[in-house]
Amino acid sequence: MPTIYQKGYQSMTIPSKYDAKQVEDKWYDYWMKNNYFHSTPDEREPYTIVIPPPNVTGVLHMGHMLNNTIQDVLIRRARLLGKNACWVPGTDHASIATEAKVVAKLKEQGISKSDLTREEFLQHAFDWKDEYGGIILEQLKKLGASCDWERTAFTMDPEMSESVIKVFVDLYNKGLIYRGYRMVNWDPEAKTTLSDEEVIHEERQGNLYYLEYKIEGSTDTLTIATTRPETIFGDTAICINPNDERFTHLKGKKAIVPLCNRVIPIIEDEYVDLEFGTGCLKVTPAHDENDKNLGDKHNLEVIDIFNEDASLNSFGLHYQGKDRFVVRKEIAKELEEKGILVKTEVHTNKVGTSERTKAVIEPRLSDQWFLKMKDLAKPAIDAVLGEDAEINLYPKKFENTYRHWMENVRDWNISRQLWWGQQIPAFFYGDGKEDFVVAETREKAFQLAKEKLAVISTEMEKSFKIEDLRQDEDALDTWFSSWLWPMSVFDGIRNPENEEIKYYYPTNDLVTGPDILFFWVARMIVAGYEFKDQKPFNNVYLTGLVRDKQRRKMSKSLGNSPDALKLIEEFGADGVRVGLLLSAPAGNDILFDEDLCQQGKGFANKIWNAFRLIKGWEVDITLPQPETSKIGLEWYEAKFQKTLAEIEDHFSKYRLSDALMAIYKLINDDFSSWLLEIVKPAYQQPIDKKTFDAIIEVLENNLKVLHPFMPFLTEEIWQYIADRTTEEALVIAKYPEIKEFDAQIITDFEFATGVVSGIRTIRKDKNISFKDAVELFVVDSEKSTKEFDAVIQKLTNASVINYVSEKVEGASFRVKSNEYFVPISIENIDVEAEIKKLETELKRAEGFLFGINKKLSNERFVSNAPDQVIALERKKEADTIAKIETIKSSLASLQK
């Protein structure tokens, strides 16, 4: 009786099927319970990622899934490499989106925002955030995200808000923040301004309306063309080009605005394009930026005709209270009826829309707060594009986009007409536009205000009370808080010399979408150099957009965006992670296909079944190690090291999809399909202990490299392999080290697999059962190594391998220039079918040879083609001639 050695949990029943749901809940709870994701500064090298904070209103979608899978792969790998991995999670207060949701919820309850004080509204908003705000972070846990949840931050946490206010005051004191009356982008749905970057310009088809204006004191008229006839109520001039001879008779005269009959001057300016439209331009300074510039130059009156919701105000006369688009239709009809509308043409133009609400933007004059960006941008441009650039963008193609934005940067409108957000720390002490001070607290503002008042009047200064201060109602743009994210999460603004900011900053990698390259990434770089004089991160990996198989962007309206949690339910988190990453070549758009998630699930099942196969083997400690197992393990060690080097190279270039594919092929093909077949004991026979232990070590190394991509499956198998302590969990195991390897043994094995495949094809074609041993004869022109002969025999059930100098009758195949023969008993095969098949192969090979010969007989091709191309064609020719000879030989043996 052999001595049976049982290892690890051999006595424990291993489930026949991998149950992803049960496994995922179990191990995530285990990781959380043992605090593996938490980081504190120590002597190790830090590896830090800050999450792009999703909107607090958000739920998990495919973009989040991809982005956070990539971050989790990077952070888990860093943890295995022995680094102090810190992934900071959090959410963004998303002022416009969140305020809209809170207002809508209050409306359902019969409450209007205007009936509430700011404090009351903010309490409702925080209540809403507490109830719904953590949903997306909980969903990320289902994906396996190994964030340091103890560090979860929110952009309106008290300490975060304090940092934002501190930065505002600092920039104001440096003269970089100013208050100005400017033409801004007004979102009439959200009722707030937007920065230029938050406006999406879309081509839309509309109309061009030609309107006739009378000339005062004359029967003459002039014609203007406009896309917005409703704005005539705000016209304060007509402009002509002084060089336009068509309108010399209008110089110095006045026109009458239709309907409202306002008399306005006809002014002259070379700004008017002689070739465009009618040559006469209506000037509406309150509702067009170019018109505003003309108005300033010519001291024109400014008449704002819109309410904040883009309905017309009293200047709109009988259209007061109606929406601008309703008025456009109605006024066109009225103007036509009165003979003022001369004609209408279909016209396509670019229309600005709100990124958040999709509402058409209205240019509007308003007092707003701005941040001067030109000088602030310079260090950020050098950091990415300069000779000594220290921040890398992956892929590099985005550098041009970055350059365009940053070199054409405009002052940033940072104020929003909202309550949800950090309130601007400007305090008014009088009625004038300049009667304000900027300070971090009301108390500090009071002191500054008193100092200013003392200059004006001692009596005013003495009578002024802190209650008299009136804080600016506006909130700061959400991006003005998130641009500090890599610093503020470590309290680097309030306490710039604290241990954490010094240890974790600069962070290592930022993973985000190219759509917020300017909104967020560029501004974080600006903030990093302004407040820390350091880059905020080393590398920025910009993922592509997730699209469907038809290349359409995923969206709710198209109904082509799968439910992220349902995908996890169906394919398991590991399956979805694999599916996403296999779809995601670096920086290109992702053509997501659920079949790839199925492939990921299938891969998990294959690994599980391979593990069950290994654990099912009985181990005999008295058995010596077979030569086949020894050479097989040596080959796999070399192949593993080669793949490990490839994985490292892929990671260094952020080619995570390629890294995963290298691991997939290693485990799916090399390990499961080759190595396990080489070492597998005969049916119902035990395996030797040396091989078994080596296979377990191989499996463990496979699990280590796969763990960042498939954390749940790998931890489950790891824990089944042996009884582990909490210090021995896979999540904190040691990543395999890269070592030198024998490249020749990999080449030799590839040659051997060609032989195995050839014999297997013959068995299949000739319908020879694997139980029936075959003989193999080799004409060894390649002088190939015989090191793998025993492996070839085992994998093909070849009783013997004979090296001969002459061809042998039988089925044959070639590997490079070597010829292999397997004698076949004619009684066991269908001769007619075999002859027919060989004749078809012969015809195909002769046709291929004809094409090669034609090419090589073409003097033009031979004289112009590179030497390596000619050599390749010559080799094809020689191989095909040899193949034809082999087929003819096989035919001859059958036709005897």
PDB file of C-alpha atoms in Angstrom, residues 138 816 869:
ATOM      1  CA  GLU A 138     -21.412  50.968  -0.912  1.00  0.00           C
ATOM      2  CA  LYS A 816       9.717  23.650 -39.028  1.00  0.00           C
ATOM      3  CA  VAL A 869      10.838  40.046 -47.227  1.00  0.00           C
TER       4      VAL A 869
END
